[in-house]
JSON list of C-alpha atoms in Angstrom, two decimals:
[
{"chain": "A", "resi": 22, "resn": "UNK", "atom": "CA", "xyz": [-6.19, 26.92, -24.37]},
{"chain": "A", "resi": 23, "resn": "UNK", "atom": "CA", "xyz": [-7.99, 26.25, -21.14]},
{"chain": "A", "resi": 24, "resn": "UNK", "atom": "CA", "xyz": [-6.29, 24.19, -18.31]},
{"chain": "A", "resi": 25, "resn": "UNK", "atom": "CA", "xyz": [-7.75, 21.02, -17.71]},
{"chain": "A", "resi": 26, "resn": "UNK", "atom": "CA", "xyz": [-9.71, 21.25, -14.26]},
{"chain": "A", "resi": 27, "resn": "UNK", "atom": "CA", "xyz": [-9.97, 18.61, -11.73]},
{"chain": "A", "resi": 28, "resn": "UNK", "atom": "CA", "xyz": [-13.27, 17.79, -10.28]},
{"chain": "A", "resi": 29, "resn": "UNK", "atom": "CA", "xyz": [-13.36, 19.04, -6.63]},
{"chain": "A", "resi": 30, "resn": "UNK", "atom": "CA", "xyz": [-13.92, 16.43, -4.06]},
{"chain": "A", "resi": 31, "resn": "UNK", "atom": "CA", "xyz": [-17.22, 16.11, -2.21]},
{"chain": "A", "resi": 32, "resn": "UNK", "atom": "CA", "xyz": [-16.68, 17.22, 1.40]},
{"chain": "A", "resi": 33, "resn": "UNK", "atom": "CA", "xyz": [-17.31, 14.62, 3.98]},
{"chain": "A", "resi": 34, "resn": "UNK", "atom": "CA", "xyz": [-19.50, 15.43, 6.95]},
{"chain": "A", "resi": 35, "resn": "UNK", "atom": "CA", "xyz": [-17.21, 13.71, 9.71]},
{"chain": "A", "resi": 36, "resn": "UNK", "atom": "CA", "xyz": [-20.01, 14.35, 12.29]},
{"chain": "A", "resi": 37, "resn": "UNK", "atom": "CA", "xyz": [-22.83, 12.43, 10.37]},
{"chain": "A", "resi": 38, "resn": "UNK", "atom": "CA", "xyz": [-24.25, 9.17, 11.46]},
{"chain": "A", "resi": 39, "resn": "UNK", "atom": "CA", "xyz": [-23.10, 7.86, 8.07]},
{"chain": "A", "resi": 40, "resn": "UNK", "atom": "CA", "xyz": [-19.56, 8.41, 8.86]},
{"chain": "A", "resi": 41, "resn": "UNK", "atom": "CA", "xyz": [-19.99, 6.76, 12.41]},
{"chain": "A", "resi": 42, "resn": "UNK", "atom": "CA", "xyz": [-21.25, 3.74, 10.89]},
{"chain": "A", "resi": 43, "resn": "UNK", "atom": "CA", "xyz": [-18.10, 3.40, 8.59]},
{"chain": "A", "resi": 44, "resn": "UNK", "atom": "CA", "xyz": [-15.35, 4.32, 11.19]},
{"chain": "A", "resi": 45, "resn": "UNK", "atom": "CA", "xyz": [-16.66, 2.55, 14.20]},
{"chain": "A", "resi": 46, "resn": "UNK", "atom": "CA", "xyz": [-16.22, -1.09, 12.76]},
{"chain": "A", "resi": 47, "resn": "UNK", "atom": "CA", "xyz": [-12.65, 0.01, 12.03]},
{"chain": "A", "resi": 48, "resn": "UNK", "atom": "CA", "xyz": [-12.20, 0.84, 15.83]},
{"chain": "A", "resi": 49, "resn": "UNK", "atom": "CA", "xyz": [-13.94, -2.51, 16.82]},
{"chain": "A", "resi": 50, "resn": "UNK", "atom": "CA", "xyz": [-11.62, -4.45, 14.47]},
{"chain": "A", "resi": 51, "resn": "UNK", "atom": "CA", "xyz": [-8.64, -2.58, 16.24]},
{"chain": "A", "resi": 52, "resn": "UNK", "atom": "CA", "xyz": [-10.04, -3.47, 19.74]},
{"chain": "A", "resi": 53, "resn": "UNK", "atom": "CA", "xyz": [-10.25, -6.95, 18.74]},
{"chain": "A", "resi": 54, "resn": "UNK", "atom": "CA", "xyz": [-6.76, -7.22, 17.38]},
{"chain": "A", "resi": 55, "resn": "UNK", "atom": "CA", "xyz": [-5.62, -5.45, 20.70]},
{"chain": "A", "resi": 56, "resn": "UNK", "atom": "CA", "xyz": [-7.72, -7.76, 22.68]},
{"chain": "A", "resi": 57, "resn": "UNK", "atom": "CA", "xyz": [-9.41, -4.87, 24.53]},
{"chain": "A", "resi": 58, "resn": "UNK", "atom": "CA", "xyz": [-12.24, -5.33, 26.98]},
{"chain": "A", "resi": 59, "resn": "UNK", "atom": "CA", "xyz": [-15.52, -3.38, 26.89]},
{"chain": "A", "resi": 60, "resn": "UNK", "atom": "CA", "xyz": [-14.34, -1.25, 29.67]},
{"chain": "A", "resi": 61, "resn": "UNK", "atom": "CA", "xyz": [-10.95, -0.41, 27.93]},
{"chain": "A", "resi": 62, "resn": "UNK", "atom": "CA", "xyz": [-12.98, 0.34, 24.88]},
{"chain": "A", "resi": 63, "resn": "UNK", "atom": "CA", "xyz": [-15.16, 2.76, 26.63]},
{"chain": "A", "resi": 64, "resn": "UNK", "atom": "CA", "xyz": [-12.12, 4.51, 28.34]},
{"chain": "A", "resi": 65, "resn": "UNK", "atom": "CA", "xyz": [-10.52, 4.87, 25.05]},
{"chain": "A", "resi": 66, "resn": "UNK", "atom": "CA", "xyz": [-13.73, 6.34, 23.45]},
{"chain": "A", "resi": 67, "resn": "UNK", "atom": "CA", "xyz": [-14.64, 8.20, 26.53]},
{"chain": "A", "resi": 68, "resn": "UNK", "atom": "CA", "xyz": [-18.23, 6.89, 26.34]},
{"chain": "A", "resi": 69, "resn": "UNK", "atom": "CA", "xyz": [-20.54, 4.87, 28.66]},
{"chain": "A", "resi": 70, "resn": "UNK", "atom": "CA", "xyz": [-21.29, 1.13, 28.56]},
{"chain": "A", "resi": 71, "resn": "UNK", "atom": "CA", "xyz": [-24.83, 1.65, 26.96]},
{"chain": "A", "resi": 72, "resn": "UNK", "atom": "CA", "xyz": [-23.32, 3.85, 24.19]},
{"chain": "A", "resi": 73, "resn": "UNK", "atom": "CA", "xyz": [-20.48, 1.33, 23.40]},
{"chain": "A", "resi": 74, "resn": "UNK", "atom": "CA", "xyz": [-23.18, -1.51, 23.35]},
{"chain": "A", "resi": 75, "resn": "UNK", "atom": "CA", "xyz": [-25.27, 0.37, 20.96]},
{"chain": "A", "resi": 76, "resn": "UNK", "atom": "CA", "xyz": [-22.29, 1.38, 18.60]},
{"chain": "A", "resi": 77, "resn": "UNK", "atom": "CA", "xyz": [-20.92, -2.20, 18.68]},
{"chain": "A", "resi": 78, "resn": "UNK", "atom": "CA", "xyz": [-24.45, -3.53, 17.63]},
{"chain": "A", "resi": 79, "resn": "UNK", "atom": "CA", "xyz": [-24.29, -1.08, 14.75]},
{"chain": "A", "resi": 80, "resn": "UNK", "atom": "CA", "xyz": [-27.13, 1.21, 16.37]},
{"chain": "A", "resi": 81, "resn": "UNK", "atom": "CA", "xyz": [-25.66, 4.66, 15.36]},
{"chain": "A", "resi": 82, "resn": "UNK", "atom": "CA", "xyz": [-28.36, 7.15, 15.34]},
{"chain": "A", "resi": 83, "resn": "UNK", "atom": "CA", "xyz": [-26.33, 10.32, 15.19]},
{"chain": "A", "resi": 84, "resn": "UNK", "atom": "CA", "xyz": [-23.04, 11.51, 14.22]},
{"chain": "A", "resi": 85, "resn": "UNK", "atom": "CA", "xyz": [-20.15, 11.27, 16.67]},
{"chain": "A", "resi": 86, "resn": "UNK", "atom": "CA", "xyz": [-19.16, 14.33, 18.67]},
{"chain": "A", "resi": 87, "resn": "UNK", "atom": "CA", "xyz": [-15.88, 15.99, 18.06]},
{"chain": "A", "resi": 88, "resn": "UNK", "atom": "CA", "xyz": [-13.97, 14.58, 21.26]},
{"chain": "A", "resi": 89, "resn": "UNK", "atom": "CA", "xyz": [-15.01, 10.71, 20.21]},
{"chain": "A", "resi": 90, "resn": "UNK", "atom": "CA", "xyz": [-13.78, 11.59, 16.54]},
{"chain": "A", "resi": 91, "resn": "UNK", "atom": "CA", "xyz": [-10.45, 12.85, 17.87]},
{"chain": "A", "resi": 92, "resn": "UNK", "atom": "CA", "xyz": [-9.85, 9.96, 19.95]},
{"chain": "A", "resi": 93, "resn": "UNK", "atom": "CA", "xyz": [-10.61, 7.54, 17.15]},
{"chain": "A", "resi": 94, "resn": "UNK", "atom": "CA", "xyz": [-8.26, 9.53, 15.16]},
{"chain": "A", "resi": 95, "resn": "UNK", "atom": "CA", "xyz": [-5.34, 8.92, 17.74]},
{"chain": "A", "resi": 96, "resn": "UNK", "atom": "CA", "xyz": [-6.33, 5.29, 17.90]},
{"chain": "A", "resi": 97, "resn": "UNK", "atom": "CA", "xyz": [-6.36, 4.87, 14.20]},
{"chain": "A", "resi": 98, "resn": "UNK", "atom": "CA", "xyz": [-3.02, 6.66, 14.02]},
{"chain": "A", "resi": 99, "resn": "UNK", "atom": "CA", "xyz": [-1.38, 4.74, 16.62]},
{"chain": "A", "resi": 100, "resn": "UNK", "atom": "CA", "xyz": [-2.63, 1.46, 15.01]},
{"chain": "A", "resi": 101, "resn": "UNK", "atom": "CA", "xyz": [-1.27, 2.57, 11.69]},
{"chain": "A", "resi": 102, "resn": "UNK", "atom": "CA", "xyz": [2.09, 3.65, 13.10]},
{"chain": "A", "resi": 103, "resn": "UNK", "atom": "CA", "xyz": [2.50, 0.27, 14.83]},
{"chain": "A", "resi": 104, "resn": "UNK", "atom": "CA", "xyz": [1.99, -1.54, 11.55]},
{"chain": "A", "resi": 105, "resn": "UNK", "atom": "CA", "xyz": [4.66, 0.53, 9.92]},
{"chain": "A", "resi": 106, "resn": "UNK", "atom": "CA", "xyz": [7.06, 0.27, 12.78]},
{"chain": "A", "resi": 107, "resn": "UNK", "atom": "CA", "xyz": [6.36, -3.60, 13.60]},
{"chain": "A", "resi": 108, "resn": "UNK", "atom": "CA", "xyz": [5.40, -5.04, 10.32]},
{"chain": "A", "resi": 109, "resn": "UNK", "atom": "CA", "xyz": [4.67, -8.52, 11.87]},
{"chain": "A", "resi": 110, "resn": "UNK", "atom": "CA", "xyz": [0.97, -7.98, 12.78]},
{"chain": "A", "resi": 111, "resn": "UNK", "atom": "CA", "xyz": [1.13, -10.11, 15.80]},
{"chain": "A", "resi": 112, "resn": "UNK", "atom": "CA", "xyz": [3.96, -8.04, 17.27]},
{"chain": "A", "resi": 113, "resn": "UNK", "atom": "CA", "xyz": [2.50, -4.73, 16.36]},
{"chain": "A", "resi": 114, "resn": "UNK", "atom": "CA", "xyz": [-0.72, -5.85, 18.20]},
{"chain": "A", "resi": 115, "resn": "UNK", "atom": "CA", "xyz": [1.08, -7.19, 21.23]},
{"chain": "A", "resi": 116, "resn": "UNK", "atom": "CA", "xyz": [3.05, -3.86, 21.55]},
{"chain": "A", "resi": 117, "resn": "UNK", "atom": "CA", "xyz": [0.37, -1.84, 23.36]},
{"chain": "A", "resi": 118, "resn": "UNK", "atom": "CA", "xyz": [0.35, -4.44, 26.32]},
{"chain": "A", "resi": 119, "resn": "UNK", "atom": "CA", "xyz": [4.11, -4.82, 26.64]},
{"chain": "A", "resi": 120, "resn": "UNK", "atom": "CA", "xyz": [5.84, -3.13, 29.43]},
{"chain": "A", "resi": 121, "resn": "UNK", "atom": "CA", "xyz": [7.95, -0.27, 28.05]},
{"chain": "A", "resi": 122, "resn": "UNK", "atom": "CA", "xyz": [11.06, 1.47, 29.49]},
{"chain": "A", "resi": 123, "resn": "UNK", "atom": "CA", "xyz": [10.53, 4.62, 27.52]},
{"chain": "A", "resi": 124, "resn": "UNK", "atom": "CA", "xyz": [10.20, 7.57, 29.89]},
{"chain": "A", "resi": 125, "resn": "UNK", "atom": "CA", "xyz": [6.53, 8.16, 28.71]},
{"chain": "A", "resi": 126, "resn": "UNK", "atom": "CA", "xyz": [5.39, 4.86, 29.84]},
{"chain": "A", "resi": 127, "resn": "UNK", "atom": "CA", "xyz": [7.63, 4.46, 33.07]},
{"chain": "A", "resi": 128, "resn": "UNK", "atom": "CA", "xyz": [7.91, 0.67, 32.86]},
{"chain": "A", "resi": 129, "resn": "UNK", "atom": "CA", "xyz": [4.04, 0.24, 32.09]},
{"chain": "A", "resi": 130, "resn": "UNK", "atom": "CA", "xyz": [2.62, -0.41, 28.75]},
{"chain": "A", "resi": 131, "resn": "UNK", "atom": "CA", "xyz": [1.31, 2.03, 26.01]},
{"chain": "A", "resi": 132, "resn": "UNK", "atom": "CA", "xyz": [-2.27, 0.70, 26.69]},
{"chain": "A", "resi": 133, "resn": "UNK", "atom": "CA", "xyz": [-1.82, 1.81, 30.37]},
{"chain": "A", "resi": 134, "resn": "UNK", "atom": "CA", "xyz": [-1.00, 5.23, 29.33]},
{"chain": "A", "resi": 135, "resn": "UNK", "atom": "CA", "xyz": [-3.79, 5.47, 26.61]},
{"chain": "A", "resi": 136, "resn": "UNK", "atom": "CA", "xyz": [-6.41, 4.18, 29.45]},
{"chain": "A", "resi": 137, "resn": "UNK", "atom": "CA", "xyz": [-5.50, 7.19, 31.59]},
{"chain": "A", "resi": 138, "resn": "UNK", "atom": "CA", "xyz": [-8.88, 8.66, 30.36]},
{"chain": "A", "resi": 139, "resn": "UNK", "atom": "CA", "xyz": [-7.69, 11.79, 28.58]},
{"chain": "A", "resi": 140, "resn": "UNK", "atom": "CA", "xyz": [-7.51, 12.72, 25.01]},
{"chain": "A", "resi": 141, "resn": "UNK", "atom": "CA", "xyz": [-4.02, 13.85, 25.78]},
{"chain": "A", "resi": 142, "resn": "UNK", "atom": "CA", "xyz": [-2.88, 10.16, 27.01]},
{"chain": "A", "resi": 143, "resn": "UNK", "atom": "CA", "xyz": [-3.85, 9.10, 23.36]},
{"chain": "A", "resi": 144, "resn": "UNK", "atom": "CA", "xyz": [-2.10, 12.03, 21.77]},
{"chain": "A", "resi": 145, "resn": "UNK", "atom": "CA", "xyz": [1.17, 11.25, 24.11]},
{"chain": "A", "resi": 146, "resn": "UNK", "atom": "CA", "xyz": [1.14, 7.65, 22.73]},
{"chain": "A", "resi": 147, "resn": "UNK", "atom": "CA", "xyz": [0.45, 8.76, 18.95]},
{"chain": "A", "resi": 148, "resn": "UNK", "atom": "CA", "xyz": [3.18, 11.49, 19.16]},
{"chain": "A", "resi": 149, "resn": "UNK", "atom": "CA", "xyz": [5.70, 8.82, 20.46]},
{"chain": "A", "resi": 150, "resn": "UNK", "atom": "CA", "xyz": [5.00, 6.30, 17.80]},
{"chain": "A", "resi": 151, "resn": "UNK", "atom": "CA", "xyz": [5.43, 8.98, 15.05]},
{"chain": "A", "resi": 152, "resn": "UNK", "atom": "CA", "xyz": [8.62, 10.26, 16.55]},
{"chain": "A", "resi": 153, "resn": "UNK", "atom": "CA", "xyz": [9.78, 6.86, 16.53]},
{"chain": "A", "resi": 154, "resn": "UNK", "atom": "CA", "xyz": [9.14, 6.40, 12.89]},
{"chain": "A", "resi": 155, "resn": "UNK", "atom": "CA", "xyz": [10.52, 9.76, 12.25]},
{"chain": "A", "resi": 156, "resn": "UNK", "atom": "CA", "xyz": [7.36, 11.45, 11.07]},
{"chain": "A", "resi": 157, "resn": "UNK", "atom": "CA", "xyz": [5.13, 14.40, 12.23]},
{"chain": "A", "resi": 158, "resn": "UNK", "atom": "CA", "xyz": [2.10, 13.49, 14.51]},
{"chain": "A", "resi": 159, "resn": "UNK", "atom": "CA", "xyz": [-0.06, 16.39, 13.08]}
]
C-alpha cells in the first residue's frame, strides 16, 4: 500500500511585486496603530520619501529588496510579540513610545531604538520582546 502523499506547497517568491503589494499594507496598518510619522516609516524601512509615498499609494512596480524584507519581518515580529505580551491592543500599540528602563533602551522608548536606522536596531527590539515572552527570535 502506497503512503498518502501531501501536495507540496507552491514556493512564494518573496521578492516579487505581488508579495510587496500584499505585505506593505500590513506595514502601513501597523504604522497607523503605532501613530508613526512618514519620517519614522521611512527610517524603519530604510527608504526615501518618494519610495514610501509610491508604496503607500499602492504603486509597487518591483519586488522589495532583501534589506526591506528583513526590516518588515522584524517590524511584523515586534508587532506580533507585543500582541501576545500585551493582549489589550491599545497597550500593545502604546508600548513602542513609552520610556523603558530595560538596559537595551536606557530610559528611552523601543521606538527610539528602532529608529536608530540600522537593521540591527530592529533585531535588538525583536529579540528583546521574544526573550520577554520566552521564545526564540529566529
